[in-house]
mmCIF file of C-alpha atoms in Angstrom:
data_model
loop_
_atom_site.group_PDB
_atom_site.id
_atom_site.type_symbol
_atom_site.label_atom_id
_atom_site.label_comp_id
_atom_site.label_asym_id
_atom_site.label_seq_id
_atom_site.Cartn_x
_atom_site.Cartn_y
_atom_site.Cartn_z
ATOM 1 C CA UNK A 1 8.470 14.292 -58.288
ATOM 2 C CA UNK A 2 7.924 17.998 -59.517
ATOM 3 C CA UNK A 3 8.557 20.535 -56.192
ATOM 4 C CA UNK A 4 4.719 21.228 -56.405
ATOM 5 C CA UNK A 5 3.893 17.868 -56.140
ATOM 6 C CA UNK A 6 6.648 16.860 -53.395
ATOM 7 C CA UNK A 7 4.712 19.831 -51.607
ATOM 8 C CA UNK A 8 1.429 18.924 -51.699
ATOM 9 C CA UNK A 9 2.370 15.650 -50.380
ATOM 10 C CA UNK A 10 3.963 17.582 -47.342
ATOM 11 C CA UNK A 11 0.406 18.905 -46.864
ATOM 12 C CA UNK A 12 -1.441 16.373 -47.163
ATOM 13 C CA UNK A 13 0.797 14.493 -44.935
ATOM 14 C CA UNK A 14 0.745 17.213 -42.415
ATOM 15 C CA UNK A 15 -3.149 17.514 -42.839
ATOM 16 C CA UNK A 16 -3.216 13.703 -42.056
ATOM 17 C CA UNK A 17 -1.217 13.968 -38.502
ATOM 18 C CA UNK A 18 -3.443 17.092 -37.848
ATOM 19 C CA UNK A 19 -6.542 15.079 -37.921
ATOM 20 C CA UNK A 20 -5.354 11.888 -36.217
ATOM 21 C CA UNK A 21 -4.664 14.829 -33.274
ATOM 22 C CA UNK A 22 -7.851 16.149 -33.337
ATOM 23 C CA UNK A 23 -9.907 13.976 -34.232
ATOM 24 C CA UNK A 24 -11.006 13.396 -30.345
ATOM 25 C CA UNK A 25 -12.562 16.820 -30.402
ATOM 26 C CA UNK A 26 -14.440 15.470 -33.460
ATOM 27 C CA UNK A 27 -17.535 14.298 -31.185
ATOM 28 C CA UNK A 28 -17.859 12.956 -27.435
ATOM 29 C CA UNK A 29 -15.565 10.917 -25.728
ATOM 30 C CA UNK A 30 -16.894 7.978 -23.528
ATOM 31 C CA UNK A 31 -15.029 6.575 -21.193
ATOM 32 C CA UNK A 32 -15.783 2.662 -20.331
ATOM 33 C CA UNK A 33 -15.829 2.129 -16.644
ATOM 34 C CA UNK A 34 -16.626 -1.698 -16.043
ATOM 35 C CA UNK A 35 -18.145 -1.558 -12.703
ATOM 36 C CA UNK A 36 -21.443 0.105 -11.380
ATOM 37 C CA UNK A 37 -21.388 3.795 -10.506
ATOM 38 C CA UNK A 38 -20.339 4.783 -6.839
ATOM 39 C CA UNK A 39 -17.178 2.578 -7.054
ATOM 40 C CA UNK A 40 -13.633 4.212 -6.754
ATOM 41 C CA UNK A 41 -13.127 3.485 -10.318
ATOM 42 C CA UNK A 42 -16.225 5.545 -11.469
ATOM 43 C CA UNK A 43 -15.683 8.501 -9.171
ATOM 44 C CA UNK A 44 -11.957 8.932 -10.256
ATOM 45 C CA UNK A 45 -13.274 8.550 -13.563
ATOM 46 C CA UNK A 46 -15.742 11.375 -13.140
ATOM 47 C CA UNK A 47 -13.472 13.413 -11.480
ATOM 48 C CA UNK A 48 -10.961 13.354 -14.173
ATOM 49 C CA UNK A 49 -13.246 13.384 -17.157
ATOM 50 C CA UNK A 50 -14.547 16.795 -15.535
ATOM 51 C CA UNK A 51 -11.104 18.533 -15.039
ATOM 52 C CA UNK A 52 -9.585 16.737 -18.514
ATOM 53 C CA UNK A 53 -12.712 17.794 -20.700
ATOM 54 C CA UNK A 54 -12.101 21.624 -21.665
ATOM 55 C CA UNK A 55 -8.738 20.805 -22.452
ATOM 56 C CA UNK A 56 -9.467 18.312 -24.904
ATOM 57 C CA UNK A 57 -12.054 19.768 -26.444
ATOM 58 C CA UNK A 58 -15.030 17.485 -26.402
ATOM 59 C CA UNK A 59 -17.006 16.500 -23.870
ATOM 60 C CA UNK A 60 -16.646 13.380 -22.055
ATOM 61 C CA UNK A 61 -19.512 10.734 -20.810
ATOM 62 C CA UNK A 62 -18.604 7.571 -18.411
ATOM 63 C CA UNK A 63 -20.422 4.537 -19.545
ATOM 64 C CA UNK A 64 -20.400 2.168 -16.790
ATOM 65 C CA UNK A 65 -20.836 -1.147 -18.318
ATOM 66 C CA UNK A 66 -21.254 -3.632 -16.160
ATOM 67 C CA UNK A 67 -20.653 -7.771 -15.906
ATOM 68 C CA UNK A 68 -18.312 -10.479 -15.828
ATOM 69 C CA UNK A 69 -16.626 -8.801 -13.399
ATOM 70 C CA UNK A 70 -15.049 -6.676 -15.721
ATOM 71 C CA UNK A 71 -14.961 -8.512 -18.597
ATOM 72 C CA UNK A 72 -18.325 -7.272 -20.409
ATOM 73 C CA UNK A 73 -16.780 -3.654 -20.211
ATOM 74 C CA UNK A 74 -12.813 -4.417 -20.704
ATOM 75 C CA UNK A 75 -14.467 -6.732 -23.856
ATOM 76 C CA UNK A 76 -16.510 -3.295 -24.901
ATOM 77 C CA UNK A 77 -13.809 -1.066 -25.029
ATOM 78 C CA UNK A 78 -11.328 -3.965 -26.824
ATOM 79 C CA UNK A 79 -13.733 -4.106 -29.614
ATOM 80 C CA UNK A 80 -13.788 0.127 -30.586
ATOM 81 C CA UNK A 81 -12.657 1.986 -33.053
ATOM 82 C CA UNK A 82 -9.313 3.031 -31.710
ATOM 83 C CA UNK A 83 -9.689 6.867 -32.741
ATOM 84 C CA UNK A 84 -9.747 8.041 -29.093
ATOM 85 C CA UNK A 85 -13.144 8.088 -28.768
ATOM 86 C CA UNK A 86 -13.790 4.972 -26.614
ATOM 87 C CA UNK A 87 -11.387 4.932 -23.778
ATOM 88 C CA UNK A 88 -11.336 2.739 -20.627
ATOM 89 C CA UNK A 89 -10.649 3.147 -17.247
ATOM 90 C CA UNK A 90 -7.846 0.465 -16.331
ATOM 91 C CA UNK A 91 -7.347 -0.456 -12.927
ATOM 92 C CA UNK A 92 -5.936 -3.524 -10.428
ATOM 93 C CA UNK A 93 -8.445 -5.622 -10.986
ATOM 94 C CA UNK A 94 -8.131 -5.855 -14.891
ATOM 95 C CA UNK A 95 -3.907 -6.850 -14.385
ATOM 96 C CA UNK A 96 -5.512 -9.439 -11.636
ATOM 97 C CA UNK A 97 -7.918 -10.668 -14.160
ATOM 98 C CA UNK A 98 -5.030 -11.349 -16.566
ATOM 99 C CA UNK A 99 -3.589 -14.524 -14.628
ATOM 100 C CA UNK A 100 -7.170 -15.419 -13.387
ATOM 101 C CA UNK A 101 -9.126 -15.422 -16.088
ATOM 102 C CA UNK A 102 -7.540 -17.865 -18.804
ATOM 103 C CA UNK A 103 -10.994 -17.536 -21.499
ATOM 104 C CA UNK A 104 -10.674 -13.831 -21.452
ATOM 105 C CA UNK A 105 -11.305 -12.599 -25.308
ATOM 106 C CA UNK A 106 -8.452 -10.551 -25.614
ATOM 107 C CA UNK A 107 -5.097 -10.027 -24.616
ATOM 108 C CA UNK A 108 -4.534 -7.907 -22.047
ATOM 109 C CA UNK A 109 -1.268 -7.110 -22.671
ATOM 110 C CA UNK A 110 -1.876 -6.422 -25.880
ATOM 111 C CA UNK A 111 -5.427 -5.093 -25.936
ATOM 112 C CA UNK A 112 -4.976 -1.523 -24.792
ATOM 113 C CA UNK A 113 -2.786 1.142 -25.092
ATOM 114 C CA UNK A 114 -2.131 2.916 -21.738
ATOM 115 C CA UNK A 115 -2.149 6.756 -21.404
ATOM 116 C CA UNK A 116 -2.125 7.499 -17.995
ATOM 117 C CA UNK A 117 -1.919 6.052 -14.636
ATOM 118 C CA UNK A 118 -4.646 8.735 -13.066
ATOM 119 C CA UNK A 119 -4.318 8.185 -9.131
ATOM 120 C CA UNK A 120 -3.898 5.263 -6.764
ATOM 121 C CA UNK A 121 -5.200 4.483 -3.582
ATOM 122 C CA UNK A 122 -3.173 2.129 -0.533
ATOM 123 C CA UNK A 123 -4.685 -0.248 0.928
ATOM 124 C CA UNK A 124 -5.025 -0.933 4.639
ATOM 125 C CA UNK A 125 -4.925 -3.715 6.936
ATOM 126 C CA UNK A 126 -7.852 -3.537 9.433
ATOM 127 C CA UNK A 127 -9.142 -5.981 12.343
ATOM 128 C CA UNK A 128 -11.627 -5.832 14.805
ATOM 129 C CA UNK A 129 -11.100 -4.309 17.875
ATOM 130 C CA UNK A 130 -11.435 -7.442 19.906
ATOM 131 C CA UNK A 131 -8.263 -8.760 17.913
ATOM 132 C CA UNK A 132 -5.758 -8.835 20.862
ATOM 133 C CA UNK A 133 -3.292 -6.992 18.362
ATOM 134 C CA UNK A 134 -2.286 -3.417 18.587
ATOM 135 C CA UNK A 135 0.175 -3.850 15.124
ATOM 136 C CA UNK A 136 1.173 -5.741 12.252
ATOM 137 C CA UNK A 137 3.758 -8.199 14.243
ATOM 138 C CA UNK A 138 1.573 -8.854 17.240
ATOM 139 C CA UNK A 139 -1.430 -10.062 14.901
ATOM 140 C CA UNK A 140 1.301 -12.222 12.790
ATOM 141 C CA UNK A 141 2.298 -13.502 16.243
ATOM 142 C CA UNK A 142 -0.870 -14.364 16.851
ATOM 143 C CA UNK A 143 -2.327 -16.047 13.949
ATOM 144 C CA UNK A 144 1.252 -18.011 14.238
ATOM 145 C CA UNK A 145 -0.017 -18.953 17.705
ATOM 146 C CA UNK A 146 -3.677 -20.434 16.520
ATOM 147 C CA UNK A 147 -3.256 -21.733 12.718
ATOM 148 C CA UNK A 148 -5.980 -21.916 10.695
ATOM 149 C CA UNK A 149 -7.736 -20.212 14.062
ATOM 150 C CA UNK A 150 -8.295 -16.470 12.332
ATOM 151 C CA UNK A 151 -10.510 -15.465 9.506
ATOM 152 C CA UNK A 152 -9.948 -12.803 6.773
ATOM 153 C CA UNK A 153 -12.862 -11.612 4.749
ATOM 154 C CA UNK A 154 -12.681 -10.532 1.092
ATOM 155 C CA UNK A 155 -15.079 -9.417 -1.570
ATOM 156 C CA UNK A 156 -15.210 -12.125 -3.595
ATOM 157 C CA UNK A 157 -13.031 -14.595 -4.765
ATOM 158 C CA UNK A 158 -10.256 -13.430 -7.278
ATOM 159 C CA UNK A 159 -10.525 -9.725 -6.062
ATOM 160 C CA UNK A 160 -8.108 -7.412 -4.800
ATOM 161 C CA UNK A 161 -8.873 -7.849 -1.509
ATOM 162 C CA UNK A 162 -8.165 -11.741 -1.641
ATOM 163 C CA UNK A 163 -5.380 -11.476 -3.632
ATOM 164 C CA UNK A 164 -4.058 -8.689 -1.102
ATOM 165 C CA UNK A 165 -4.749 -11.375 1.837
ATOM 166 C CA UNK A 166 -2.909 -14.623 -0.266
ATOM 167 C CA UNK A 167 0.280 -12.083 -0.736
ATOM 168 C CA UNK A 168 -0.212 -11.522 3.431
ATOM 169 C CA UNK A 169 -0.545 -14.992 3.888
ATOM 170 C CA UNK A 170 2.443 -15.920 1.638
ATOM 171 C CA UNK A 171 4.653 -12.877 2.660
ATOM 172 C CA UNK A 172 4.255 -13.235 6.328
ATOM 173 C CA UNK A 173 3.716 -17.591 6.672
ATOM 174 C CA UNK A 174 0.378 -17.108 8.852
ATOM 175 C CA UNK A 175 -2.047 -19.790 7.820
ATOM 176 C CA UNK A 176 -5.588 -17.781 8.296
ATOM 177 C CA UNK A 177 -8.539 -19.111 6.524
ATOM 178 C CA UNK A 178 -10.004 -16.843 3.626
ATOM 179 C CA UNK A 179 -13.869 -16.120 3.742
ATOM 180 C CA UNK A 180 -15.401 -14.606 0.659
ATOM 181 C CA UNK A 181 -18.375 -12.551 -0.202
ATOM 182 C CA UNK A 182 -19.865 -10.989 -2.461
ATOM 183 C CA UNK A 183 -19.327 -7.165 -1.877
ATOM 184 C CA UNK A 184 -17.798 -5.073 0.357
ATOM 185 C CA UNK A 185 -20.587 -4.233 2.357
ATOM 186 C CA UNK A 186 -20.908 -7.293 3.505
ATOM 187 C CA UNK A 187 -17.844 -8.430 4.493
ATOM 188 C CA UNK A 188 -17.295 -5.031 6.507
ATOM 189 C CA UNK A 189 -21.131 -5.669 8.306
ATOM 190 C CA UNK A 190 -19.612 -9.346 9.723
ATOM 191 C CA UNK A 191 -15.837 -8.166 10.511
ATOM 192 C CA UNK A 192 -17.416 -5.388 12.300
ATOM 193 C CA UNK A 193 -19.514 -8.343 13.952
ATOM 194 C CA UNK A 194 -16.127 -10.129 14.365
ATOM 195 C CA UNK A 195 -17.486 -13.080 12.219
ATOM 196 C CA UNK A 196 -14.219 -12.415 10.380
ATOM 197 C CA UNK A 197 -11.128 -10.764 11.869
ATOM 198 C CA UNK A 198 -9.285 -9.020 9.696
ATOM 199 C CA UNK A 199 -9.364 -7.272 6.005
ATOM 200 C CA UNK A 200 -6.942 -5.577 3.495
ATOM 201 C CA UNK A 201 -9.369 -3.053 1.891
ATOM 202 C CA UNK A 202 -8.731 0.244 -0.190
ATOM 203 C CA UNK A 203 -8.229 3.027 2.892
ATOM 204 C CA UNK A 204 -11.399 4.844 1.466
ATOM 205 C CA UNK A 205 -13.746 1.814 1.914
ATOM 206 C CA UNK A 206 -12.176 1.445 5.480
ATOM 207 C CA UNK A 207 -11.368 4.483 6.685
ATOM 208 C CA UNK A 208 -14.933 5.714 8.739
ATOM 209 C CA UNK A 209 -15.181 2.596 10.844
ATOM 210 C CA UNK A 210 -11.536 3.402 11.747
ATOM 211 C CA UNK A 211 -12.642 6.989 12.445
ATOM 212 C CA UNK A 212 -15.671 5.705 14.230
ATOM 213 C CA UNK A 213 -13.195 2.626 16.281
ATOM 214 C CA UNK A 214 -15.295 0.044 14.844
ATOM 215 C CA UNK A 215 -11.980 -1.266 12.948
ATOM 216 C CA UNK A 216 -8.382 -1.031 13.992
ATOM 217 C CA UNK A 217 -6.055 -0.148 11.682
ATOM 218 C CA UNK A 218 -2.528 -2.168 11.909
ATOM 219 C CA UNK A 219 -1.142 -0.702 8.425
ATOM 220 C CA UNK A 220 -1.254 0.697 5.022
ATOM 221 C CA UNK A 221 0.023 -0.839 2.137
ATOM 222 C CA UNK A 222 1.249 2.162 0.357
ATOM 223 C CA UNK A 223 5.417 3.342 -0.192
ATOM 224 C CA UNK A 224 4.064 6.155 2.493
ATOM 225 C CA UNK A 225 2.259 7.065 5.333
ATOM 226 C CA UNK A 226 -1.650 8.433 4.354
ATOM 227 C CA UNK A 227 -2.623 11.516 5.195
ATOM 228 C CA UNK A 228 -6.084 10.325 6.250
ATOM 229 C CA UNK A 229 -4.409 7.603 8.915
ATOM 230 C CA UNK A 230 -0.650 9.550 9.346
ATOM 231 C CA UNK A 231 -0.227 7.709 12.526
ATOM 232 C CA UNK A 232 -0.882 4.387 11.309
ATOM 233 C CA UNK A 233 2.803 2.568 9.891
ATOM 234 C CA UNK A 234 3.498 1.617 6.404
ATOM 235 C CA UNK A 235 4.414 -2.010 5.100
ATOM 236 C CA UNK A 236 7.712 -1.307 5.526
ATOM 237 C CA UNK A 237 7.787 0.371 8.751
ATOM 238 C CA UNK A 238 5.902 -2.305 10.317
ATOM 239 C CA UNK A 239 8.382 -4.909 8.703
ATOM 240 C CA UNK A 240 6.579 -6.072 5.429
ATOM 241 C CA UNK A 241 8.083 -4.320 2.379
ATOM 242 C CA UNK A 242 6.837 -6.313 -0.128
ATOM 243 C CA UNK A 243 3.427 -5.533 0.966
ATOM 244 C CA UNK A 244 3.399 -2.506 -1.187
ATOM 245 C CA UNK A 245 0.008 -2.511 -2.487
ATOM 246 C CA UNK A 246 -1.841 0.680 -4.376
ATOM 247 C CA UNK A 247 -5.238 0.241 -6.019
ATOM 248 C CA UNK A 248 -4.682 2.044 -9.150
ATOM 249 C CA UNK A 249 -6.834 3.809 -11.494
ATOM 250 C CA UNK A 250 -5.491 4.766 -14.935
ATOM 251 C CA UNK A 251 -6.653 5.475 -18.403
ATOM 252 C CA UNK A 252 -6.205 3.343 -21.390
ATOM 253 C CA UNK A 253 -7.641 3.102 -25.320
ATOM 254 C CA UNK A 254 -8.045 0.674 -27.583
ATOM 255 C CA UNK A 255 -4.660 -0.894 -29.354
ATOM 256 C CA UNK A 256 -4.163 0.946 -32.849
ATOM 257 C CA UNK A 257 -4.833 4.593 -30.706
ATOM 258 C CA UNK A 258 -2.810 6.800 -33.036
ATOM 259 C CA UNK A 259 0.074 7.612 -30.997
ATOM 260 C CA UNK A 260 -0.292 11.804 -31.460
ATOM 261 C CA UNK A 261 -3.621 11.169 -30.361
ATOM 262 C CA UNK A 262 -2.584 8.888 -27.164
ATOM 263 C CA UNK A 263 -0.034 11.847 -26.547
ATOM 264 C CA UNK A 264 -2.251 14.437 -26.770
ATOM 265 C CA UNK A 265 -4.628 12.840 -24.444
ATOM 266 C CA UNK A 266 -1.828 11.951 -21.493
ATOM 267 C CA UNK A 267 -1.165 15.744 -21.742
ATOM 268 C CA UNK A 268 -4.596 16.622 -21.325
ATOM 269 C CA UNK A 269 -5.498 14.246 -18.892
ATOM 270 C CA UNK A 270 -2.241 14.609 -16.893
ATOM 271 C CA UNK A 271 -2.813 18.434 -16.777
ATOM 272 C CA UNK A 272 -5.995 18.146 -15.319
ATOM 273 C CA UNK A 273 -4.355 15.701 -12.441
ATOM 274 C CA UNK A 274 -2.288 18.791 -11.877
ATOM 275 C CA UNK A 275 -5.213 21.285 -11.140
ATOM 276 C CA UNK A 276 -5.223 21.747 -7.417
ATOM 277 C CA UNK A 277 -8.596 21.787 -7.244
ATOM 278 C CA UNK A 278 -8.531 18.054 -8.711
ATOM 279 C CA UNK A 279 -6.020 17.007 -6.796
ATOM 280 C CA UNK A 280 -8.250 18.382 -3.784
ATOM 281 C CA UNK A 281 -11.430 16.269 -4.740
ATOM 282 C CA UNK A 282 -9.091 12.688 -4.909
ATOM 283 C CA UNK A 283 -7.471 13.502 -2.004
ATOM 284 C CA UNK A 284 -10.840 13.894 -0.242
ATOM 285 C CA UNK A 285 -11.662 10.539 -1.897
ATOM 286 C CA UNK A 286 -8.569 9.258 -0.259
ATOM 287 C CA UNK A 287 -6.756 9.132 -3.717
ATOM 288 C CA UNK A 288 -2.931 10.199 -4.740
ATOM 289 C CA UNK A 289 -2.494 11.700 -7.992
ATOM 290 C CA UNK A 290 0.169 9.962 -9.762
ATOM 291 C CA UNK A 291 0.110 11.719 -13.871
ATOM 292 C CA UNK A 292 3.021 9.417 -15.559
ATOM 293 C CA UNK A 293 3.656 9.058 -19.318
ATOM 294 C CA UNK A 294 2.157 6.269 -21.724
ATOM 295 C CA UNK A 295 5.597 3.997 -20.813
ATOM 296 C CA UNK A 296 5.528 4.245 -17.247
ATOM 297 C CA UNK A 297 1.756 3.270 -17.314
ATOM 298 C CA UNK A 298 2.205 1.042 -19.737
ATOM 299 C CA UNK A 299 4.942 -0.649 -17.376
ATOM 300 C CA UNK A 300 2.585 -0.679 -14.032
ATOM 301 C CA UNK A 301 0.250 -2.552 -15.996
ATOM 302 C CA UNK A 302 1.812 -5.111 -17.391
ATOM 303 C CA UNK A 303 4.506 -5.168 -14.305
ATOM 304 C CA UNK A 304 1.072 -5.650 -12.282
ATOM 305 C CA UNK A 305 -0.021 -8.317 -13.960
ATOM 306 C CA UNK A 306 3.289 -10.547 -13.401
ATOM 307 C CA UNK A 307 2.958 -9.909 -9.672
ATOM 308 C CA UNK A 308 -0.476 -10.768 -9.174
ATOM 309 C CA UNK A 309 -0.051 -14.062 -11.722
ATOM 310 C CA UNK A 310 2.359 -15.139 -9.667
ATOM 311 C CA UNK A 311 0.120 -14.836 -6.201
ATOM 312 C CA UNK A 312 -2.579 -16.335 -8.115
ATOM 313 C CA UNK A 313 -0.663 -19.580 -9.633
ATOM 314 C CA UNK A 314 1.107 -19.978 -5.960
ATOM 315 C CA UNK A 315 -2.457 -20.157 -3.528
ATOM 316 C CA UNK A 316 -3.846 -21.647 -6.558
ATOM 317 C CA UNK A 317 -6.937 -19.690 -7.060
ATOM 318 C CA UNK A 318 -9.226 -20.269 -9.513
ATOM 319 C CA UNK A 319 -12.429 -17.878 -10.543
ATOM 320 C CA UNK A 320 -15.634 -18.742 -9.839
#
């Protein structure tokens, strides 16, 4: 090859990386959130599309796709072009789906690339107030006492808040009988009633009917004490380590996602996590920023899904 043509080839190379780069400030990015808007998936989502957007370059729309429980939108995203302009928001729910859902159409393990784990969000053990329980041991103590005696709600079978409840159950050897519904809203309206007794629910969803004393809180499930609830003991403190539980919301794209383009997108995205006045609107949601590479999400993902397999294959739970 003649120098002149060994250095056009350099260009043209370098032109191609350039593009696969930039090509996400081509046109808008939409992000694929599966649930309806007003869930903590969406308003992460929004949050971080708002602080991520001038860096990238483009603007970016949330598309909340709804069905299946997840599956019409994690389906959506599977199926784009994976130039970085169709991104997802991953969360716990979509690893849970994984060992619960055996007809999903894709693999997902294999599905998406992961470019950021955004924020995450402990959950926290709440009971009604007539619970004669002031912690975490008394109420074991006490569901040990009366078997099969104490309720705990969830919102619906299969989600987090069940699966949070089996790993309780399994963790701690209570037997206490598992009550689904469909929604949050419910479930909190009868364990407020004291239909049901007790709930593992993201601290957000919980935290005014602790404020208000309509719940008492007996734990959070996070590696720390929250700053919304700091008198209220961690997991560990209150003798329960492997009750480390975070509802995490991250960022993935399509399998293919050139990698300068997944790269340039976790530095984007990560630096808007870093913007105080971000990390001020999660933390007001009840939210942690967390900002990690494409590996270390990549690893809480698929780390996430062998955990809650597990839970699901041992209390044998099937989806509706």
């Amino acid at each position: 090859m003649k120098f002149s043509s060994f250095r056009r080839a350099l260009v043209l190379a370098g032109a191609a990386c350039a593009f696969s780069a930039s090509a996400i400030a081509q046109k808008p990015i939409t992000i694929i959130v599966p649930y309806a808007p007003g869930g903590s998936a969406d308003l992460a989502t929004r949050v971080l599309a708002q602080f991520a957007a001038p860096g990238v370059g483009a603007p970016m729309v949330v598309d909340n796709r709804t069905g299946g429980g997840g599956v019409v939108g994690w389906g959506a995203a599977a199926r784009s072009a994976p130039d970085g302009t169709t991104l997802l928001t991953v969360e716990l729910s979509y690893a849970i789906a994984a060992g619960l859902i055996p007809t999903l159409p894709f693999d997902p393990q294999k599905a998406f690339t992961q470019i950021t784990t955004a924020v995450k969000v402990p959950h926290v053990l709440v009971v009604n107030p007539a619970v004669p329980a002031k912690n975490v041991q008394e109420f074991i103590a006490l569901a040990k006492a009366q078997p099969g005696k104490l309720n705990y709600g969830s919102g619906g079978n299969g989600t987090n808040t069940h699966l949070a409840g089996e790993l309780f159950k399994s963790t701690t050897g209570v037997d206490i009988v598992h009550v689904p519904y469909k929604g949050a809203g419910a479930v909190l309206t009868d364990l407020m009633g004291n239909q049901v007794q007790a709930l593992i629910t993201s601290v957000p969803t919980a935290l005014p009917h602790i404020k208000s004393g309509k719940l008492r809180a007996l734990m959070v499930t996070g590696s720390e004490r929250n700053a919304m609830l700091p008198d209220v003991p961690t997991a560990k403190e209150a003798g329960i380590p492997k009750m480390d539980i975070d509802y995490w919301i991250g960022i993935g794209a399509p399998a293919g996602t050139p990698q300068t383009t997944v790269d340039k997108l976790n530095k984007e995205f990560n630096a808007a996590l870093a913007q105080p006045e971000a990390k001020k609107k999660f933390a007001e949601m009840g939210m942690t920023v967390v900002a990690n590479t494409p590996a270390q999400a990549t690893q809480l993902v698929n780390s996430e899904i062998q955990r809650w397999s597990a839970v699901i294959k041992q209390a044998g739970i099937k989806a509706d």
